[in-house]
């Protein structure tokens, strides 16, 4: 069996495990809880801040996408709407305090160019993420990434060099997030995305930085056009120099009980001016 076949089978098993892991690990009840003293941003549109933890209580204020809020308290009350379950939070926003359902709060956010990108975990029933591009309290565009059940860990934003590619995309970055799995509870995944000048998001490809189901493990690296992945004699990894208009994905499969069991596979993600086309090398 070729290394690529092994990796493909490995990833297929990971994907198929999402449905079974809910009953085995309890993630069917998972809620991406917010930090009790954290600062977040509003994900929903025309969000009502209320006097009490119910949808019929008096409205204190109306909040918009991207508005910053301060969490004051996580209540014990929950609400399920649109197949999402979350807690009610006591929050402060624009010098007013009140209660807000957690399903309307972004789990992670960052700024790219002139836009704010809001990330929302859709929960174990819907699975995946929804991203919203916001500017001046208005939603410019949105995008759903369905890569399994996502957890509120390992968030990260990595800015890459647009000028590595020609014609250059307006912005290119990586979004890191945690995906539940039967493989050691889960793993961190990264999705490569681009953002246009008018605020449109495009998802290109996802890759695993590493995962393990001992004794079988794998790890990967991305090599951009202006970069060089150095040789590593300990794991028998050769030097890889970047290629024009290409992101090279290097994957290593190994057995933790056998230090010499190193198999390598390479994918080429080639920029055609609009998206990345993937081919095996």
PDB file of N, CA and C in Angstrom, residues 6-74:
ATOM      1  N   UNK A   6      -2.198   5.152   2.388  1.00  0.00           N
ATOM      2  CA  UNK A   6      -2.251   5.042   3.840  1.00  0.00           C
ATOM      3  C   UNK A   6      -2.794   6.325   4.465  1.00  0.00           C
ATOM      4  N   UNK A   7      -2.258   7.473   3.997  1.00  0.00           N
ATOM      5  CA  UNK A   7      -2.697   8.764   4.535  1.00  0.00           C
ATOM      6  C   UNK A   7      -4.169   9.010   4.220  1.00  0.00           C
ATOM      7  N   UNK A   8      -4.591   8.710   2.988  1.00  0.00           N
ATOM      8  CA  UNK A   8      -5.987   8.904   2.588  1.00  0.00           C
ATOM      9  C   UNK A   8      -6.907   8.051   3.450  1.00  0.00           C
ATOM     10  N   UNK A   9      -6.507   6.802   3.704  1.00  0.00           N
ATOM     11  CA  UNK A   9      -7.308   5.916   4.533  1.00  0.00           C
ATOM     12  C   UNK A   9      -7.365   6.431   5.964  1.00  0.00           C
ATOM     13  N   UNK A  10      -6.213   6.923   6.448  1.00  0.00           N
ATOM     14  CA  UNK A  10      -6.127   7.478   7.795  1.00  0.00           C
ATOM     15  C   UNK A  10      -7.087   8.653   7.964  1.00  0.00           C
ATOM     16  N   UNK A  11      -7.090   9.558   6.991  1.00  0.00           N
ATOM     17  CA  UNK A  11      -7.964  10.733   7.062  1.00  0.00           C
ATOM     18  C   UNK A  11      -9.429  10.332   6.921  1.00  0.00           C
ATOM     19  N   UNK A  12      -9.705   9.316   6.101  1.00  0.00           N
ATOM     20  CA  UNK A  12     -11.076   8.842   5.926  1.00  0.00           C
ATOM     21  C   UNK A  12     -11.616   8.288   7.245  1.00  0.00           C
ATOM     22  N   UNK A  13     -10.768   7.527   7.956  1.00  0.00           N
ATOM     23  CA  UNK A  13     -11.177   6.982   9.250  1.00  0.00           C
ATOM     24  C   UNK A  13     -11.440   8.111  10.242  1.00  0.00           C
ATOM     25  N   UNK A  14     -10.590   9.161  10.197  1.00  0.00           N
ATOM     26  CA  UNK A  14     -10.808  10.314  11.060  1.00  0.00           C
ATOM     27  C   UNK A  14     -12.168  10.947  10.804  1.00  0.00           C
ATOM     28  N   UNK A  15     -12.471  11.149   9.513  1.00  0.00           N
ATOM     29  CA  UNK A  15     -13.731  11.794   9.141  1.00  0.00           C
ATOM     30  C   UNK A  15     -14.924  10.944   9.583  1.00  0.00           C
ATOM     31  N   UNK A  16     -14.838   9.631   9.348  1.00  0.00           N
ATOM     32  CA  UNK A  16     -15.954   8.740   9.692  1.00  0.00           C
ATOM     33  C   UNK A  16     -16.145   8.633  11.203  1.00  0.00           C
ATOM     34  N   UNK A  17     -15.089   8.907  11.963  1.00  0.00           N
ATOM     35  CA  UNK A  17     -15.174   8.773  13.414  1.00  0.00           C
ATOM     36  C   UNK A  17     -15.992   9.881  14.058  1.00  0.00           C
ATOM     37  N   UNK A  18     -16.239  11.000  13.334  1.00  0.00           N
ATOM     38  CA  UNK A  18     -16.937  12.141  13.925  1.00  0.00           C
ATOM     39  C   UNK A  18     -18.315  11.745  14.464  1.00  0.00           C
ATOM     40  N   UNK A  19     -19.044  10.900  13.724  1.00  0.00           N
ATOM     41  CA  UNK A  19     -20.391  10.549  14.155  1.00  0.00           C
ATOM     42  C   UNK A  19     -20.373   9.637  15.372  1.00  0.00           C
ATOM     43  N   UNK A  20     -19.404   8.729  15.444  1.00  0.00           N
ATOM     44  CA  UNK A  20     -19.361   7.795  16.552  1.00  0.00           C
ATOM     45  C   UNK A  20     -18.769   8.409  17.807  1.00  0.00           C
ATOM     46  N   UNK A  21     -17.884   9.389  17.657  1.00  0.00           N
ATOM     47  CA  UNK A  21     -17.238   9.957  18.834  1.00  0.00           C
ATOM     48  C   UNK A  21     -18.216  10.697  19.726  1.00  0.00           C
ATOM     49  N   UNK A  22     -19.308  11.213  19.159  1.00  0.00           N
ATOM     50  CA  UNK A  22     -20.278  11.951  19.963  1.00  0.00           C
ATOM     51  C   UNK A  22     -20.812  11.099  21.103  1.00  0.00           C
ATOM     52  N   UNK A  23     -21.208   9.847  20.794  1.00  0.00           N
ATOM     53  CA  UNK A  23     -21.777   8.981  21.806  1.00  0.00           C
ATOM     54  C   UNK A  23     -20.709   8.435  22.739  1.00  0.00           C
ATOM     55  N   UNK A  24     -19.466   8.281  22.252  1.00  0.00           N
ATOM     56  CA  UNK A  24     -18.423   7.667  23.050  1.00  0.00           C
ATOM     57  C   UNK A  24     -17.745   8.654  23.988  1.00  0.00           C
ATOM     58  N   UNK A  25     -17.588   9.898  23.582  1.00  0.00           N
ATOM     59  CA  UNK A  25     -16.848  10.856  24.402  1.00  0.00           C
ATOM     60  C   UNK A  25     -17.731  11.941  25.001  1.00  0.00           C
ATOM     61  N   UNK A  26     -19.015  11.965  24.648  1.00  0.00           N
ATOM     62  CA  UNK A  26     -19.915  12.952  25.213  1.00  0.00           C
ATOM     63  C   UNK A  26     -19.928  14.270  24.495  1.00  0.00           C
ATOM     64  N   UNK A  27     -19.336  14.367  23.319  1.00  0.00           N
ATOM     65  CA  UNK A  27     -19.306  15.653  22.633  1.00  0.00           C
ATOM     66  C   UNK A  27     -20.647  16.023  22.021  1.00  0.00           C
ATOM     67  N   UNK A  28     -21.632  15.122  22.103  1.00  0.00           N
ATOM     68  CA  UNK A  28     -22.956  15.501  21.617  1.00  0.00           C
ATOM     69  C   UNK A  28     -23.560  16.588  22.499  1.00  0.00           C
ATOM     70  N   UNK A  29     -23.012  16.767  23.709  1.00  0.00           N
ATOM     71  CA  UNK A  29     -23.473  17.805  24.625  1.00  0.00           C
ATOM     72  C   UNK A  29     -22.462  18.950  24.735  1.00  0.00           C
ATOM     73  N   UNK A  30     -21.494  18.963  23.838  1.00  0.00           N
ATOM     74  CA  UNK A  30     -20.419  19.954  23.940  1.00  0.00           C
ATOM     75  C   UNK A  30     -20.945  21.366  23.667  1.00  0.00           C
ATOM     76  N   UNK A  31     -20.539  22.303  24.529  1.00  0.00           N
ATOM     77  CA  UNK A  31     -20.835  23.722  24.347  1.00  0.00           C
ATOM     78  C   UNK A  31     -19.520  24.487  24.417  1.00  0.00           C
ATOM     79  N   UNK A  32     -19.275  25.319  23.426  1.00  0.00           N
ATOM     80  CA  UNK A  32     -18.041  26.119  23.389  1.00  0.00           C
ATOM     81  C   UNK A  32     -18.181  27.283  24.368  1.00  0.00           C
ATOM     82  N   UNK A  33     -17.896  27.022  25.636  1.00  0.00           N
ATOM     83  CA  UNK A  33     -18.088  28.010  26.691  1.00  0.00           C
ATOM     84  C   UNK A  33     -17.094  29.155  26.581  1.00  0.00           C
ATOM     85  N   UNK A  34     -17.569  30.362  26.849  1.00  0.00           N
ATOM     86  CA  UNK A  34     -16.732  31.558  26.796  1.00  0.00           C
ATOM     87  C   UNK A  34     -16.010  31.765  28.127  1.00  0.00           C
ATOM     88  N   UNK A  35     -14.895  32.469  28.076  1.00  0.00           N
ATOM     89  CA  UNK A  35     -14.139  32.843  29.261  1.00  0.00           C
ATOM     90  C   UNK A  35     -14.993  33.769  30.131  1.00  0.00           C
ATOM     91  N   UNK A  36     -15.216  33.425  31.405  1.00  0.00           N
ATOM     92  CA  UNK A  36     -16.089  34.240  32.274  1.00  0.00           C
ATOM     93  C   UNK A  36     -15.685  35.706  32.392  1.00  0.00           C
ATOM     94  N   UNK A  37     -14.423  36.021  32.136  1.00  0.00           N
ATOM     95  CA  UNK A  37     -13.970  37.412  32.215  1.00  0.00           C
ATOM     96  C   UNK A  37     -13.377  37.886  30.884  1.00  0.00           C
ATOM     97  N   UNK A  38     -13.714  37.198  29.814  1.00  0.00           N
ATOM     98  CA  UNK A  38     -13.112  37.484  28.526  1.00  0.00           C
ATOM     99  C   UNK A  38     -13.811  38.583  27.745  1.00  0.00           C
ATOM    100  N   UNK A  39     -13.110  39.082  26.733  1.00  0.00           N
ATOM    101  CA  UNK A  39     -13.668  40.066  25.805  1.00  0.00           C
ATOM    102  C   UNK A  39     -13.922  39.401  24.469  1.00  0.00           C
ATOM    103  N   UNK A  40     -15.115  39.586  23.924  1.00  0.00           N
ATOM    104  CA  UNK A  40     -15.518  38.934  22.683  1.00  0.00           C
ATOM    105  C   UNK A  40     -16.197  39.944  21.760  1.00  0.00           C
ATOM    106  N   UNK A  41     -16.625  39.441  20.595  1.00  0.00           N
ATOM    107  CA  UNK A  41     -17.348  40.284  19.647  1.00  0.00           C
ATOM    108  C   UNK A  41     -18.666  39.619  19.254  1.00  0.00           C
ATOM    109  N   UNK A  42     -19.637  40.440  18.922  1.00  0.00           N
ATOM    110  CA  UNK A  42     -20.954  39.950  18.541  1.00  0.00           C
ATOM    111  C   UNK A  42     -20.888  39.312  17.153  1.00  0.00           C
ATOM    112  N   UNK A  43     -21.476  38.113  17.029  1.00  0.00           N
ATOM    113  CA  UNK A  43     -21.519  37.405  15.757  1.00  0.00           C
ATOM    114  C   UNK A  43     -22.847  37.630  15.027  1.00  0.00           C
ATOM    115  N   UNK A  44     -23.933  37.704  15.779  1.00  0.00           N
ATOM    116  CA  UNK A  44     -25.263  37.858  15.186  1.00  0.00           C
ATOM    117  C   UNK A  44     -25.558  39.275  14.716  1.00  0.00           C
ATOM    118  N   UNK A  45     -26.696  39.419  14.048  1.00  0.00           N
ATOM    119  CA  UNK A  45     -27.142  40.721  13.551  1.00  0.00           C
ATOM    120  C   UNK A  45     -28.370  41.177  14.336  1.00  0.00           C
ATOM    121  N   UNK A  46     -28.379  42.470  14.687  1.00  0.00           N
ATOM    122  CA  UNK A  46     -29.471  43.063  15.460  1.00  0.00           C
ATOM    123  C   UNK A  46     -29.771  42.215  16.692  1.00  0.00           C
ATOM    124  N   UNK A  47     -28.751  42.058  17.516  1.00  0.00           N
ATOM    125  CA  UNK A  47     -28.816  41.206  18.708  1.00  0.00           C
ATOM    126  C   UNK A  47     -29.392  41.997  19.890  1.00  0.00           C
ATOM    127  N   UNK A  48     -30.386  41.422  20.523  1.00  0.00           N
ATOM    128  CA  UNK A  48     -31.039  42.072  21.656  1.00  0.00           C
ATOM    129  C   UNK A  48     -30.352  41.723  22.971  1.00  0.00           C
ATOM    130  N   UNK A  49     -29.875  42.738  23.648  1.00  0.00           N
ATOM    131  CA  UNK A  49     -29.352  42.582  25.001  1.00  0.00           C
ATOM    132  C   UNK A  49     -30.535  42.746  25.940  1.00  0.00           C
ATOM    133  N   UNK A  50     -30.764  41.763  26.832  1.00  0.00           N
ATOM    134  CA  UNK A  50     -32.003  41.734  27.623  1.00  0.00           C
ATOM    135  C   UNK A  50     -31.750  41.846  29.127  1.00  0.00           C
ATOM    136  N   UNK A  51     -32.846  42.166  29.859  1.00  0.00           N
ATOM    137  CA  UNK A  51     -32.772  42.326  31.306  1.00  0.00           C
ATOM    138  C   UNK A  51     -32.636  41.002  32.036  1.00  0.00           C
ATOM    139  N   UNK A  52     -33.146  39.923  31.420  1.00  0.00           N
ATOM    140  CA  UNK A  52     -33.134  38.609  32.067  1.00  0.00           C
ATOM    141  C   UNK A  52     -32.798  37.524  31.043  1.00  0.00           C
ATOM    142  N   UNK A  53     -32.646  36.304  31.533  1.00  0.00           N
ATOM    143  CA  UNK A  53     -32.215  35.193  30.682  1.00  0.00           C
ATOM    144  C   UNK A  53     -33.384  34.513  29.981  1.00  0.00           C
ATOM    145  N   UNK A  54     -34.156  35.273  29.241  1.00  0.00           N
ATOM    146  CA  UNK A  54     -35.206  34.691  28.406  1.00  0.00           C
ATOM    147  C   UNK A  54     -35.497  35.640  27.246  1.00  0.00           C
ATOM    148  N   UNK A  55     -36.044  35.095  26.193  1.00  0.00           N
ATOM    149  CA  UNK A  55     -36.229  35.864  24.957  1.00  0.00           C
ATOM    150  C   UNK A  55     -37.419  36.811  24.995  1.00  0.00           C
ATOM    151  N   UNK A  56     -38.161  36.836  26.119  1.00  0.00           N
ATOM    152  CA  UNK A  56     -39.308  37.732  26.228  1.00  0.00           C
ATOM    153  C   UNK A  56     -39.069  38.879  27.210  1.00  0.00           C
ATOM    154  N   UNK A  57     -37.891  38.895  27.814  1.00  0.00           N
ATOM    155  CA  UNK A  57     -37.600  39.961  28.774  1.00  0.00           C
ATOM    156  C   UNK A  57     -37.315  41.275  28.051  1.00  0.00           C
ATOM    157  N   UNK A  58     -37.316  42.340  28.813  1.00  0.00           N
ATOM    158  CA  UNK A  58     -37.151  43.677  28.256  1.00  0.00           C
ATOM    159  C   UNK A  58     -35.795  43.837  27.564  1.00  0.00           C
ATOM    160  N   UNK A  59     -35.798  44.526  26.415  1.00  0.00           N
ATOM    161  CA  UNK A  59     -34.578  44.780  25.647  1.00  0.00           C
ATOM    162  C   UNK A  59     -33.866  46.005  26.221  1.00  0.00           C
ATOM    163  N   UNK A  60     -32.605  45.819  26.588  1.00  0.00           N
ATOM    164  CA  UNK A  60     -31.792  46.896  27.147  1.00  0.00           C
ATOM    165  C   UNK A  60     -31.098  47.679  26.046  1.00  0.00           C
ATOM    166  N   UNK A  61     -30.598  46.946  25.036  1.00  0.00           N
ATOM    167  CA  UNK A  61     -29.858  47.567  23.948  1.00  0.00           C
ATOM    168  C   UNK A  61     -29.836  46.607  22.759  1.00  0.00           C
ATOM    169  N   UNK A  62     -29.524  47.134  21.576  1.00  0.00           N
ATOM    170  CA  UNK A  62     -29.393  46.315  20.369  1.00  0.00           C
ATOM    171  C   UNK A  62     -27.942  46.383  19.905  1.00  0.00           C
ATOM    172  N   UNK A  63     -27.329  45.204  19.694  1.00  0.00           N
ATOM    173  CA  UNK A  63     -25.924  45.115  19.313  1.00  0.00           C
ATOM    174  C   UNK A  63     -25.787  44.606  17.882  1.00  0.00           C
ATOM    175  N   UNK A  64     -24.678  44.957  17.271  1.00  0.00           N
ATOM    176  CA  UNK A  64     -24.443  44.629  15.870  1.00  0.00           C
ATOM    177  C   UNK A  64     -23.176  43.790  15.693  1.00  0.00           C
ATOM    178  N   UNK A  65     -23.017  43.146  14.531  1.00  0.00           N
ATOM    179  CA  UNK A  65     -21.851  42.300  14.292  1.00  0.00           C
ATOM    180  C   UNK A  65     -20.535  43.069  14.498  1.00  0.00           C
ATOM    181  N   UNK A  66     -19.637  42.468  15.268  1.00  0.00           N
ATOM    182  CA  UNK A  66     -18.344  43.094  15.524  1.00  0.00           C
ATOM    183  C   UNK A  66     -18.295  43.939  16.780  1.00  0.00           C
ATOM    184  N   UNK A  67     -19.465  44.276  17.362  1.00  0.00           N
ATOM    185  CA  UNK A  67     -19.475  45.043  18.612  1.00  0.00           C
ATOM    186  C   UNK A  67     -18.735  44.261  19.699  1.00  0.00           C
ATOM    187  N   UNK A  68     -17.890  44.954  20.459  1.00  0.00           N
ATOM    188  CA  UNK A  68     -17.138  44.300  21.524  1.00  0.00           C
ATOM    189  C   UNK A  68     -17.957  44.244  22.808  1.00  0.00           C
ATOM    190  N   UNK A  69     -17.834  43.100  23.491  1.00  0.00           N
ATOM    191  CA  UNK A  69     -18.541  42.908  24.751  1.00  0.00           C
ATOM    192  C   UNK A  69     -17.581  42.347  25.797  1.00  0.00           C
ATOM    193  N   UNK A  70     -17.917  42.568  27.057  1.00  0.00           N
ATOM    194  CA  UNK A  70     -17.157  42.014  28.167  1.00  0.00           C
ATOM    195  C   UNK A  70     -18.037  41.017  28.908  1.00  0.00           C
ATOM    196  N   UNK A  71     -17.569  39.768  29.013  1.00  0.00           N
ATOM    197  CA  UNK A  71     -18.315  38.766  29.763  1.00  0.00           C
ATOM    198  C   UNK A  71     -18.179  39.067  31.249  1.00  0.00           C
ATOM    199  N   UNK A  72     -19.306  39.130  31.951  1.00  0.00           N
ATOM    200  CA  UNK A  72     -19.311  39.363  33.390  1.00  0.00           C
ATOM    201  C   UNK A  72     -19.602  38.085  34.170  1.00  0.00           C
ATOM    202  N   UNK A  73     -20.422  37.209  33.558  1.00  0.00           N
ATOM    203  CA  UNK A  73     -20.829  36.000  34.276  1.00  0.00           C
ATOM    204  C   UNK A  73     -21.394  34.974  33.286  1.00  0.00           C
ATOM    205  N   UNK A  74     -21.088  33.708  33.549  1.00  0.00           N
ATOM    206  CA  UNK A  74     -21.711  32.615  32.802  1.00  0.00           C
ATOM    207  C   UNK A  74     -22.850  32.081  33.662  1.00  0.00           C
TER     208      UNK A  74
END
